[in-house]
Coordinates of C-alpha atoms in Angstrom, one line a residue:
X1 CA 28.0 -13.9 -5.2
X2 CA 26.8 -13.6 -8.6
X3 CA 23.9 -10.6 -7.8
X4 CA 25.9 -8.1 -5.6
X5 CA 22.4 -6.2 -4.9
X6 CA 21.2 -9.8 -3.7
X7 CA 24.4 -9.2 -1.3
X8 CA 23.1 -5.8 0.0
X9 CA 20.3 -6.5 0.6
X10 CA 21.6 -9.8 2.8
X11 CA 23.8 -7.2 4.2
X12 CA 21.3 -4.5 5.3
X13 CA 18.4 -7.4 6.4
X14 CA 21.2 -9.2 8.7
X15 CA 22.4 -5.6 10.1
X16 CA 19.0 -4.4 10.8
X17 CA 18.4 -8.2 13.0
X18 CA 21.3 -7.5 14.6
X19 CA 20.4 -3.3 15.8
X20 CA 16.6 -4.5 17.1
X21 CA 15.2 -5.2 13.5
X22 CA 11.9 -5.8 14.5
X23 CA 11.3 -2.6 16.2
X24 CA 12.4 -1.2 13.3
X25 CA 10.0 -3.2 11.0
X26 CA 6.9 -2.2 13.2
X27 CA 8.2 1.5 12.7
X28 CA 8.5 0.9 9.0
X29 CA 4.7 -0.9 9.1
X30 CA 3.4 2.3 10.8
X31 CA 5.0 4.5 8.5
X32 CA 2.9 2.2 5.3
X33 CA -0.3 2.9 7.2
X34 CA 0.2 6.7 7.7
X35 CA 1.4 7.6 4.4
X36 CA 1.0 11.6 3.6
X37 CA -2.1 13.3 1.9
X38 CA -1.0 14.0 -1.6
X39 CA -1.7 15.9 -4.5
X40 CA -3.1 14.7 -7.8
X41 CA 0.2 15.7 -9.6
X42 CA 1.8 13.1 -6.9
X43 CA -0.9 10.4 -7.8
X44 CA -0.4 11.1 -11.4
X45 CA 3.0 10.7 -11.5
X46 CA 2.9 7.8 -9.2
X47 CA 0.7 5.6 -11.5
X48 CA 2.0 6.8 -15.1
X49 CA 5.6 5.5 -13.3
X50 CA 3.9 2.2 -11.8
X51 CA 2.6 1.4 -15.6
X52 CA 6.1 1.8 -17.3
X53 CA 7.6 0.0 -14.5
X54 CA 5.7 -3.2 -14.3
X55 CA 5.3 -3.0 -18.4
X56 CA 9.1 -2.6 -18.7
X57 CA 10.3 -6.3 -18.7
X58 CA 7.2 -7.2 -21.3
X59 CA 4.1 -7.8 -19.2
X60 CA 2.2 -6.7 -15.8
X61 CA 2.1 -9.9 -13.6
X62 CA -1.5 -10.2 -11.9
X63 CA 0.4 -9.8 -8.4
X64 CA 2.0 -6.4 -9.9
X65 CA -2.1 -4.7 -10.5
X66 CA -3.1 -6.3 -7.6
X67 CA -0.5 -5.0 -5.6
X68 CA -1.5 -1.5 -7.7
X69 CA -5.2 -1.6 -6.6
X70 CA -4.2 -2.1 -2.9
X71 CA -1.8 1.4 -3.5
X72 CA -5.1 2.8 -4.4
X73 CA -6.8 1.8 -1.5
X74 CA -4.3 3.4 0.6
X75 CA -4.1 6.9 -0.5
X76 CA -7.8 6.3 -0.2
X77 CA -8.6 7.3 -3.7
X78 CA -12.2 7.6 -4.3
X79 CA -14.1 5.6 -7.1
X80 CA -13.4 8.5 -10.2
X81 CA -9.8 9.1 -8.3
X82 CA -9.2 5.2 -9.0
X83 CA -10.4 5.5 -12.8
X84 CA -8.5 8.4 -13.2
X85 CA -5.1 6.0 -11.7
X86 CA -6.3 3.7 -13.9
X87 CA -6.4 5.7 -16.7
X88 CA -2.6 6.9 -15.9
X89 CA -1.5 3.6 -14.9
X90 CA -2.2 2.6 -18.6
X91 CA -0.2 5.5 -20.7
X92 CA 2.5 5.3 -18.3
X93 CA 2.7 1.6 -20.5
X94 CA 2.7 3.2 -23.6
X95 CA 6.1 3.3 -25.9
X96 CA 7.7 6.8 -25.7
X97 CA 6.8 7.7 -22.0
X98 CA 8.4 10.7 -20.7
X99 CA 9.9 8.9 -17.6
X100 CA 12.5 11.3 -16.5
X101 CA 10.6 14.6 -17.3
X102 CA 7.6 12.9 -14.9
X103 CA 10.2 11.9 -12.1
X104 CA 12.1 15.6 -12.5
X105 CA 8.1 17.2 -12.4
X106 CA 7.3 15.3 -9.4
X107 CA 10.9 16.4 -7.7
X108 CA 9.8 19.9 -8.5
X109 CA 6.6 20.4 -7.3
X110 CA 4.7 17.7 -5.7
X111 CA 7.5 15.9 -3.4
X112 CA 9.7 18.4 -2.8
X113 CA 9.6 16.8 0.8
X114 CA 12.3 13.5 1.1
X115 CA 9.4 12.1 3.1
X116 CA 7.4 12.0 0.0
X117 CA 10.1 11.4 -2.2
X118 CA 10.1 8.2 0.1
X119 CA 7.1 7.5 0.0
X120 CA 6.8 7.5 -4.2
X121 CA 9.9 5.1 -4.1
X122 CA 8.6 2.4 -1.5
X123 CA 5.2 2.9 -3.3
X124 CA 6.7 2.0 -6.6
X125 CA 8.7 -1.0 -4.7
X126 CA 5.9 -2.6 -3.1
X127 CA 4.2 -2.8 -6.6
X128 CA 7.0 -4.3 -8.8
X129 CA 8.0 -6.3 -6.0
X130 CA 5.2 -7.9 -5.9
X131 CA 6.7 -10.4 -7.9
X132 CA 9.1 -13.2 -7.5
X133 CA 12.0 -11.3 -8.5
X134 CA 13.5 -8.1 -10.7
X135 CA 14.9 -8.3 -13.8
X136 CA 17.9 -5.8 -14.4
X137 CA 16.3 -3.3 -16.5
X138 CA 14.1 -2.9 -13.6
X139 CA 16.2 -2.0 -11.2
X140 CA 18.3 -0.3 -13.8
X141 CA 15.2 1.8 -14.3
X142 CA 14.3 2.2 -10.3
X143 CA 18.0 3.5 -9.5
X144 CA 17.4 6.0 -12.3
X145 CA 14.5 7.0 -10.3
X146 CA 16.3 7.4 -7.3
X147 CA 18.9 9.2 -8.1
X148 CA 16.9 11.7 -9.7
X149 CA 14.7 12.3 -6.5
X150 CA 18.2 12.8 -4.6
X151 CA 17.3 8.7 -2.8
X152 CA 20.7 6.9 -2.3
X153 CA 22.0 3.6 -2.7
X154 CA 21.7 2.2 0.8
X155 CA 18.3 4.3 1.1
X156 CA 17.0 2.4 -1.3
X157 CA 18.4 -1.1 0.1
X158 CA 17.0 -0.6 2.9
X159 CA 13.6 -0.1 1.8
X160 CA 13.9 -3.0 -0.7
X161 CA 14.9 -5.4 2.5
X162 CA 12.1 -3.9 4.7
X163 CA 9.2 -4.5 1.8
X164 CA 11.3 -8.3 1.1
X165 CA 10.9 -8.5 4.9
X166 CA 7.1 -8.0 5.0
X167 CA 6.5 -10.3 2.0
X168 CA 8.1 -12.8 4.0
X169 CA 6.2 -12.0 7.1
X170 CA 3.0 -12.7 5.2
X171 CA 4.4 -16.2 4.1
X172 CA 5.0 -16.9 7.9
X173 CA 2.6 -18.7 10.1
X174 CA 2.2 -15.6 12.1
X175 CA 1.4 -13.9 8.8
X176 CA -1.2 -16.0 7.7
X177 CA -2.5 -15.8 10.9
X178 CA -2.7 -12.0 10.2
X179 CA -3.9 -12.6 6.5
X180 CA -7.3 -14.6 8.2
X181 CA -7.6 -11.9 11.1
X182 CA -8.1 -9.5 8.1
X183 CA -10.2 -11.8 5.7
X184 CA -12.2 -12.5 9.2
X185 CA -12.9 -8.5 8.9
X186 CA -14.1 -8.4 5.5
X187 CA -16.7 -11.2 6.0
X188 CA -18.0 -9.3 9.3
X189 CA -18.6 -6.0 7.3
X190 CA -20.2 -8.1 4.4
X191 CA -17.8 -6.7 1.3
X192 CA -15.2 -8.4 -0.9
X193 CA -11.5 -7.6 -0.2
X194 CA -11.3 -5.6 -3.5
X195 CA -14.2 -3.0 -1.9
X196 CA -13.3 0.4 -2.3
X197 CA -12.8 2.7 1.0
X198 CA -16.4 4.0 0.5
X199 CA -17.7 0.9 0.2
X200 CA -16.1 -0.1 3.6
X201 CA -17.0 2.7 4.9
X202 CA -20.4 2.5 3.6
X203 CA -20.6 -1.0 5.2
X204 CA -19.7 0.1 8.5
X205 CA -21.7 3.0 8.9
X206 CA -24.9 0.9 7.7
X207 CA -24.3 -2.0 10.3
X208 CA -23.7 0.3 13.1
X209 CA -27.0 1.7 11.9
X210 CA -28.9 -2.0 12.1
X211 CA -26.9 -3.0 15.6
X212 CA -26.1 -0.6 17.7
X213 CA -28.0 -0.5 20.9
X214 CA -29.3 2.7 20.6
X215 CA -31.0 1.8 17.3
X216 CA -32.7 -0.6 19.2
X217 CA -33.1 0.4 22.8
X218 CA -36.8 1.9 21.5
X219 CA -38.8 -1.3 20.7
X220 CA -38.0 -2.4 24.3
X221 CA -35.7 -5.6 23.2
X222 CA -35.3 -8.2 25.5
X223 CA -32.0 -8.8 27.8
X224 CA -30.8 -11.3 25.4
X225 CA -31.3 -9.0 22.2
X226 CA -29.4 -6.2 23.8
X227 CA -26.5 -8.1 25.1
X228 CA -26.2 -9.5 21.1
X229 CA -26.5 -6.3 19.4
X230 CA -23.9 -5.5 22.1
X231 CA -21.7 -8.0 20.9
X232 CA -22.2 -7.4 17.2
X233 CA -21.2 -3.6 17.9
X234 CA -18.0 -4.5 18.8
X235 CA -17.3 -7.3 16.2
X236 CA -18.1 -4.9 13.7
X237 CA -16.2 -1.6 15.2
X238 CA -13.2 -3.7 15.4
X239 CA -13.3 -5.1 12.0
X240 CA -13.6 -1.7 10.4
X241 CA -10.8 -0.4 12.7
X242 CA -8.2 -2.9 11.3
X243 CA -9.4 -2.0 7.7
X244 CA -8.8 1.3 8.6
X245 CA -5.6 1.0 9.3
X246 CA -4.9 -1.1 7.2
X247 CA -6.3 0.9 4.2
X248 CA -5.3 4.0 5.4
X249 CA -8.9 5.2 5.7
X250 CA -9.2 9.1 6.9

């Protein structure tokens, strides 16, 4: 009673149970894997807003640039892309930041689609969300945001309950279960979770190179060697198939 966007969201998470809300959240999980190509004026935007965000209420949380490099990942920047985002990230921190002449740029010309004027918005909520809770000025400053990218009120519930939602999901049995399937993937492909999408890519292509049958089928390998580089194939096809997904890998 005493946060009334604490009592919309309630309101939009118990609606969307009640219409099928986990059809709805697979939908909404699809739509985070396939997320548009975008410009660099998008990208740039995106991170310069990200810094002020997360620096607005004094400090960026761990969870907040973790939750940033994973962005990265996903729009499948490559390694001078991410030091560029980086580089954004940071004087979007600094004092005087032009916030609204960014957000009113980025209306303009580089999400002049409401899909990617979406997509900037639940990009900026999965980062400061990444964190226990927002402070006022936060959200003060994320309505701002919306309104000037024409995103309204119950628009923007609605994708704060859905990103809440999946936080949750992870905290869940299932999701754990989900969190090892993925960690399971990394160790098969041989790279840390904070690899870049060339580096998983990189992985992948080079195992396929050691295990694949065909790579082996002319030294005349036994039954048994077959049938394990066989196996190994697919262990390792199926890891980076998740990752891809997962990442957003094109």
């Amino acid at each position: 009673m005493r946060n009334p966007w604490a009592a919309v969201v309630g309101f939009i998470l118990g609606h969307q149970f009640d219409r099928g809300f986990a059809d709805r959240f697979r939908v909404f999980e699809k739509q985070g894997q396939d997320l548009p190509r975008v410009s660099e004026e998008f990208v740039r935007a995106l991170f310069q807003t990200m810094g002020h965000l997360t620096k607005i209420d004094g400090r960026v949380s761990e969870d907040e640039i973790r939750s940033a490099r994973m962005v990265m990942h996903r729009l499948s920047l490559n390694p001078a892309q991410v030091r560029r985002a980086i580089n954004w990230f940071e004087s979007g921190k600094e004092p005087g930041f032009p916030l609204l002449q960014t957000i009113r740029e980025v209306r303009r010309v580089s999400a002049r689609r409401a899909s990617d004027r979406l997509a900037f918005v639940r990009l900026l909520l999965e980062v400061v969300l990444a964190k226990q809770s927002l402070k006022k000025e936060e959200r003060a400053l994320l309505w701002k945001i919306c309104n000037e990218l024409e995103i309204g009120r119950v628009e923007f519930a609605q994708l704060e309950a859905m990103i809440r939602a999946q936080k949750g999901f992870k905290r869940s049995p299932a999701g754990d279960a989900d969190a090892k399937r993925v960690r399971h993937a990394y160790e098969t492909l041989g790279i840390p979770q904070d690899a870049t999408n060339d580096e998983v890519k990189k992985a992948y292509r080079r195992l396929m190179n050691k295990n694949h049958p065909d790579k082996i089928s002319g030294s005349n390998p036994g039954s048994d060697v077959m049938a394990e580089a066989e196996r190994r194939t697919r262990e390792v096809r199926k890891a980076y198939e998740m990752l891809k997904a997962r990442r957003s890998i094109r």
